[in-house]
């Protein structure tokens, strides 16, 4: 780890530089979005790094999902990266509690004319998830992305088991990530593999 609590930032940059770039208009929008996030937000580190976004971009291209659920929009970089990888018939539904973040996300989504590909919902994740279930009871999400800095994300994902995270640990969000990782690893109903990107990117599925 370095002082920003991130894994190997030089290797991360190398990986991004040698990954297929986004379409030019998307790359320009994401660059402007990143600069605005760094300038106007207290914790821009919460934005998913470029290597991780390109990983999601590639996964979406390979898997071709119809619906993607993202819990934790922040300023919208990940939602945009995924949206540019699929046709307009697919959709990312992205949730965040912060209206300021969502305002910035909507600005760049509109700039790219991705309004038909990205649906933003402002409010607590649990409230938004319940509303989605009521409005679209038959909808199946092919991919679900959960941003871990929010805390208590295992419950937001729909699991009944509870894990206690003390307030002082929640303030140090990297420790909360470790709590979540341990929870997933010890849960017999889940299967997980973690990649060394940012603070670790976990791919989680239900065990057979």
GROMACS .gro file of C-alpha atoms in nm:
model
  208
    1UNK     CA    1   0.000   0.000   0.000
    2UNK     CA    2   0.107   0.362  -0.050
    3UNK     CA    3   0.002   0.675   0.138
    4UNK     CA    4  -0.328   0.684  -0.052
    5UNK     CA    5  -0.407   0.326   0.055
    6UNK     CA    6  -0.387   0.203  -0.302
    7UNK     CA    7  -0.216  -0.097  -0.453
    8UNK     CA    8   0.085  -0.029  -0.679
    9UNK     CA    9  -0.016   0.291  -0.859
   10UNK     CA   10   0.270   0.273  -1.111
   11UNK     CA   11   0.162  -0.074  -1.220
   12UNK     CA   12  -0.194   0.054  -1.238
   13UNK     CA   13  -0.088   0.332  -1.476
   14UNK     CA   14   0.110   0.086  -1.689
   15UNK     CA   15  -0.195  -0.141  -1.714
   16UNK     CA   16  -0.417   0.147  -1.817
   17UNK     CA   17  -0.170   0.271  -2.078
   18UNK     CA   18  -0.158  -0.073  -2.239
   19UNK     CA   19  -0.532  -0.134  -2.236
   20UNK     CA   20  -0.756  -0.061  -2.535
   21UNK     CA   21  -0.876   0.300  -2.506
   22UNK     CA   22  -1.237   0.415  -2.497
   23UNK     CA   23  -1.390   0.577  -2.804
   24UNK     CA   24  -1.242   0.930  -2.839
   25UNK     CA   25  -1.555   1.117  -2.732
   26UNK     CA   26  -1.589   0.897  -2.423
   27UNK     CA   27  -1.220   0.935  -2.335
   28UNK     CA   28  -1.254   1.315  -2.360
   29UNK     CA   29  -1.566   1.318  -2.142
   30UNK     CA   30  -1.408   1.093  -1.879
   31UNK     CA   31  -1.097   1.310  -1.872
   32UNK     CA   32  -1.307   1.623  -1.814
   33UNK     CA   33  -1.516   1.438  -1.556
   34UNK     CA   34  -1.204   1.328  -1.369
   35UNK     CA   35  -1.068   1.682  -1.361
   36UNK     CA   36  -1.398   1.822  -1.234
   37UNK     CA   37  -1.418   1.553  -0.966
   38UNK     CA   38  -1.065   1.627  -0.844
   39UNK     CA   39  -1.137   2.000  -0.842
   40UNK     CA   40  -1.481   2.004  -0.681
   41UNK     CA   41  -1.500   1.703  -0.448
   42UNK     CA   42  -1.331   1.652  -0.114
   43UNK     CA   43  -1.250   1.285  -0.174
   44UNK     CA   44  -1.191   1.230  -0.546
   45UNK     CA   45  -1.012   0.904  -0.457
   46UNK     CA   46  -1.362   0.751  -0.436
   47UNK     CA   47  -1.373   0.765  -0.817
   48UNK     CA   48  -1.296   0.421  -0.964
   49UNK     CA   49  -0.950   0.434  -1.129
   50UNK     CA   50  -0.910   0.408  -1.504
   51UNK     CA   51  -0.770   0.053  -1.508
   52UNK     CA   52  -1.070  -0.072  -1.314
   53UNK     CA   53  -1.312   0.111  -1.542
   54UNK     CA   54  -1.147  -0.043  -1.847
   55UNK     CA   55  -1.180  -0.385  -1.686
   56UNK     CA   56  -1.555  -0.329  -1.649
   57UNK     CA   57  -1.570  -0.191  -2.003
   58UNK     CA   58  -1.411  -0.512  -2.132
   59UNK     CA   59  -1.634  -0.736  -1.921
   60UNK     CA   60  -1.946  -0.566  -2.051
   61UNK     CA   61  -1.826  -0.605  -2.409
   62UNK     CA   62  -1.761  -0.976  -2.352
   63UNK     CA   63  -2.072  -1.062  -2.149
   64UNK     CA   64  -2.321  -0.834  -2.329
   65UNK     CA   65  -2.560  -0.793  -2.033
   66UNK     CA   66  -2.909  -0.655  -2.076
   67UNK     CA   67  -2.926  -0.488  -1.735
   68UNK     CA   68  -2.648  -0.376  -1.501
   69UNK     CA   69  -2.703  -0.253  -1.146
   70UNK     CA   70  -2.442  -0.022  -0.992
   71UNK     CA   71  -2.462   0.069  -0.623
   72UNK     CA   72  -2.248   0.378  -0.569
   73UNK     CA   73  -2.245   0.609  -0.873
   74UNK     CA   74  -2.021   0.881  -0.728
   75UNK     CA   75  -1.968   1.116  -1.027
   76UNK     CA   76  -2.058   0.860  -1.293
   77UNK     CA   77  -1.727   0.752  -1.447
   78UNK     CA   78  -1.790   0.378  -1.413
   79UNK     CA   79  -2.148   0.399  -1.540
   80UNK     CA   80  -2.025   0.588  -1.847
   81UNK     CA   81  -1.743   0.340  -1.911
   82UNK     CA   82  -1.989   0.051  -1.903
   83UNK     CA   83  -2.258   0.230  -2.103
   84UNK     CA   84  -2.024   0.294  -2.396
   85UNK     CA   85  -1.959  -0.081  -2.423
   86UNK     CA   86  -2.313  -0.193  -2.506
   87UNK     CA   87  -2.595  -0.099  -2.747
   88UNK     CA   88  -2.872   0.140  -2.653
   89UNK     CA   89  -3.106  -0.154  -2.589
   90UNK     CA   90  -2.913  -0.235  -2.267
   91UNK     CA   91  -2.915  -0.025  -1.951
   92UNK     CA   92  -2.710   0.062  -1.643
   93UNK     CA   93  -2.921   0.145  -1.337
   94UNK     CA   94  -2.696   0.341  -1.100
   95UNK     CA   95  -2.778   0.437  -0.741
   96UNK     CA   96  -2.625   0.701  -0.514
   97UNK     CA   97  -2.736   0.894  -0.209
   98UNK     CA   98  -2.552   1.218  -0.295
   99UNK     CA   99  -2.743   1.460  -0.524
  100UNK     CA  100  -2.427   1.663  -0.594
  101UNK     CA  101  -2.254   1.354  -0.731
  102UNK     CA  102  -2.557   1.265  -0.937
  103UNK     CA  103  -2.578   1.614  -1.085
  104UNK     CA  104  -2.224   1.581  -1.220
  105UNK     CA  105  -2.290   1.227  -1.343
  106UNK     CA  106  -2.603   1.339  -1.527
  107UNK     CA  107  -2.413   1.627  -1.689
  108UNK     CA  108  -2.165   1.394  -1.858
  109UNK     CA  109  -2.422   1.127  -1.937
  110UNK     CA  110  -2.624   1.392  -2.120
  111UNK     CA  111  -2.311   1.520  -2.294
  112UNK     CA  112  -2.257   1.173  -2.442
  113UNK     CA  113  -2.630   1.128  -2.512
  114UNK     CA  114  -2.639   0.818  -2.294
  115UNK     CA  115  -2.967   0.905  -2.126
  116UNK     CA  116  -3.130   0.595  -2.275
  117UNK     CA  117  -2.845   0.373  -2.149
  118UNK     CA  118  -2.799   0.502  -1.793
  119UNK     CA  119  -3.076   0.546  -1.536
  120UNK     CA  120  -2.973   0.741  -1.224
  121UNK     CA  121  -3.159   0.708  -0.894
  122UNK     CA  122  -3.087   0.940  -0.603
  123UNK     CA  123  -3.146   0.821  -0.247
  124UNK     CA  124  -3.045   0.555   0.004
  125UNK     CA  125  -2.957   0.233  -0.177
  126UNK     CA  126  -3.200   0.018   0.021
  127UNK     CA  127  -3.488   0.252  -0.062
  128UNK     CA  128  -3.396   0.259  -0.432
  129UNK     CA  129  -3.356  -0.119  -0.443
  130UNK     CA  130  -3.701  -0.172  -0.294
  131UNK     CA  131  -3.851   0.073  -0.544
  132UNK     CA  132  -3.681  -0.106  -0.835
  133UNK     CA  133  -3.816  -0.439  -0.715
  134UNK     CA  134  -4.169  -0.299  -0.699
  135UNK     CA  135  -4.149  -0.125  -1.037
  136UNK     CA  136  -3.974  -0.406  -1.224
  137UNK     CA  137  -4.051  -0.726  -1.035
  138UNK     CA  138  -3.950  -0.951  -1.327
  139UNK     CA  139  -3.628  -0.772  -1.421
  140UNK     CA  140  -3.307  -0.972  -1.390
  141UNK     CA  141  -2.970  -0.797  -1.354
  142UNK     CA  142  -2.691  -0.973  -1.538
  143UNK     CA  143  -2.414  -0.781  -1.358
  144UNK     CA  144  -2.412  -0.600  -1.023
  145UNK     CA  145  -2.131  -0.364  -0.923
  146UNK     CA  146  -2.106  -0.252  -0.560
  147UNK     CA  147  -1.873   0.027  -0.450
  148UNK     CA  148  -1.746  -0.062  -0.104
  149UNK     CA  149  -1.674   0.276   0.047
  150UNK     CA  150  -2.041   0.313   0.134
  151UNK     CA  151  -2.024   0.054   0.413
  152UNK     CA  152  -2.283  -0.216   0.495
  153UNK     CA  153  -2.289  -0.309   0.130
  154UNK     CA  154  -2.351  -0.678   0.200
  155UNK     CA  155  -2.698  -0.585   0.327
  156UNK     CA  156  -2.755  -0.347   0.035
  157UNK     CA  157  -2.679  -0.640  -0.193
  158UNK     CA  158  -2.970  -0.834  -0.044
  159UNK     CA  159  -2.810  -1.064   0.213
  160UNK     CA  160  -2.985  -1.104   0.547
  161UNK     CA  161  -2.673  -1.175   0.753
  162UNK     CA  162  -2.539  -0.872   0.937
  163UNK     CA  163  -2.185  -0.767   1.017
  164UNK     CA  164  -2.103  -0.499   1.273
  165UNK     CA  165  -1.862  -0.227   1.165
  166UNK     CA  166  -1.765   0.023   1.435
  167UNK     CA  167  -1.791   0.394   1.362
  168UNK     CA  168  -1.417   0.453   1.386
  169UNK     CA  169  -1.358   0.175   1.134
  170UNK     CA  170  -1.619   0.315   0.897
  171UNK     CA  171  -1.426   0.642   0.890
  172UNK     CA  172  -1.128   0.446   0.762
  173UNK     CA  173  -1.300   0.300   0.460
  174UNK     CA  174  -1.015   0.073   0.358
  175UNK     CA  175  -1.061  -0.120   0.682
  176UNK     CA  176  -1.431  -0.151   0.606
  177UNK     CA  177  -1.334  -0.305   0.273
  178UNK     CA  178  -1.127  -0.565   0.459
  179UNK     CA  179  -1.426  -0.645   0.680
  180UNK     CA  180  -1.641  -0.698   0.375
  181UNK     CA  181  -1.379  -0.913   0.201
  182UNK     CA  182  -1.356  -1.138   0.506
  183UNK     CA  183  -1.734  -1.165   0.523
  184UNK     CA  184  -1.755  -1.276   0.160
  185UNK     CA  185  -1.469  -1.524   0.193
  186UNK     CA  186  -1.624  -1.691   0.497
  187UNK     CA  187  -1.977  -1.707   0.351
  188UNK     CA  188  -2.034  -2.062   0.220
  189UNK     CA  189  -2.306  -1.946  -0.020
  190UNK     CA  190  -2.064  -1.726  -0.216
  191UNK     CA  191  -1.773  -1.783  -0.452
  192UNK     CA  192  -1.515  -1.505  -0.498
  193UNK     CA  193  -1.192  -1.420  -0.676
  194UNK     CA  194  -1.007  -1.094  -0.609
  195UNK     CA  195  -0.786  -0.908  -0.855
  196UNK     CA  196  -0.509  -0.669  -0.736
  197UNK     CA  197  -0.666  -0.351  -0.876
  198UNK     CA  198  -0.706  -0.040  -0.656
  199UNK     CA  199  -0.781  -0.191  -0.311
  200UNK     CA  200  -0.881  -0.519  -0.473
  201UNK     CA  201  -1.165  -0.592  -0.714
  202UNK     CA  202  -1.372  -0.893  -0.612
  203UNK     CA  203  -1.586  -1.092  -0.855
  204UNK     CA  204  -1.855  -1.261  -0.650
  205UNK     CA  205  -2.116  -1.516  -0.752
  206UNK     CA  206  -2.353  -1.752  -0.576
  207UNK     CA  207  -2.198  -2.091  -0.513
  208UNK     CA  208  -2.341  -2.373  -0.728
   0.00000   0.00000   0.00000
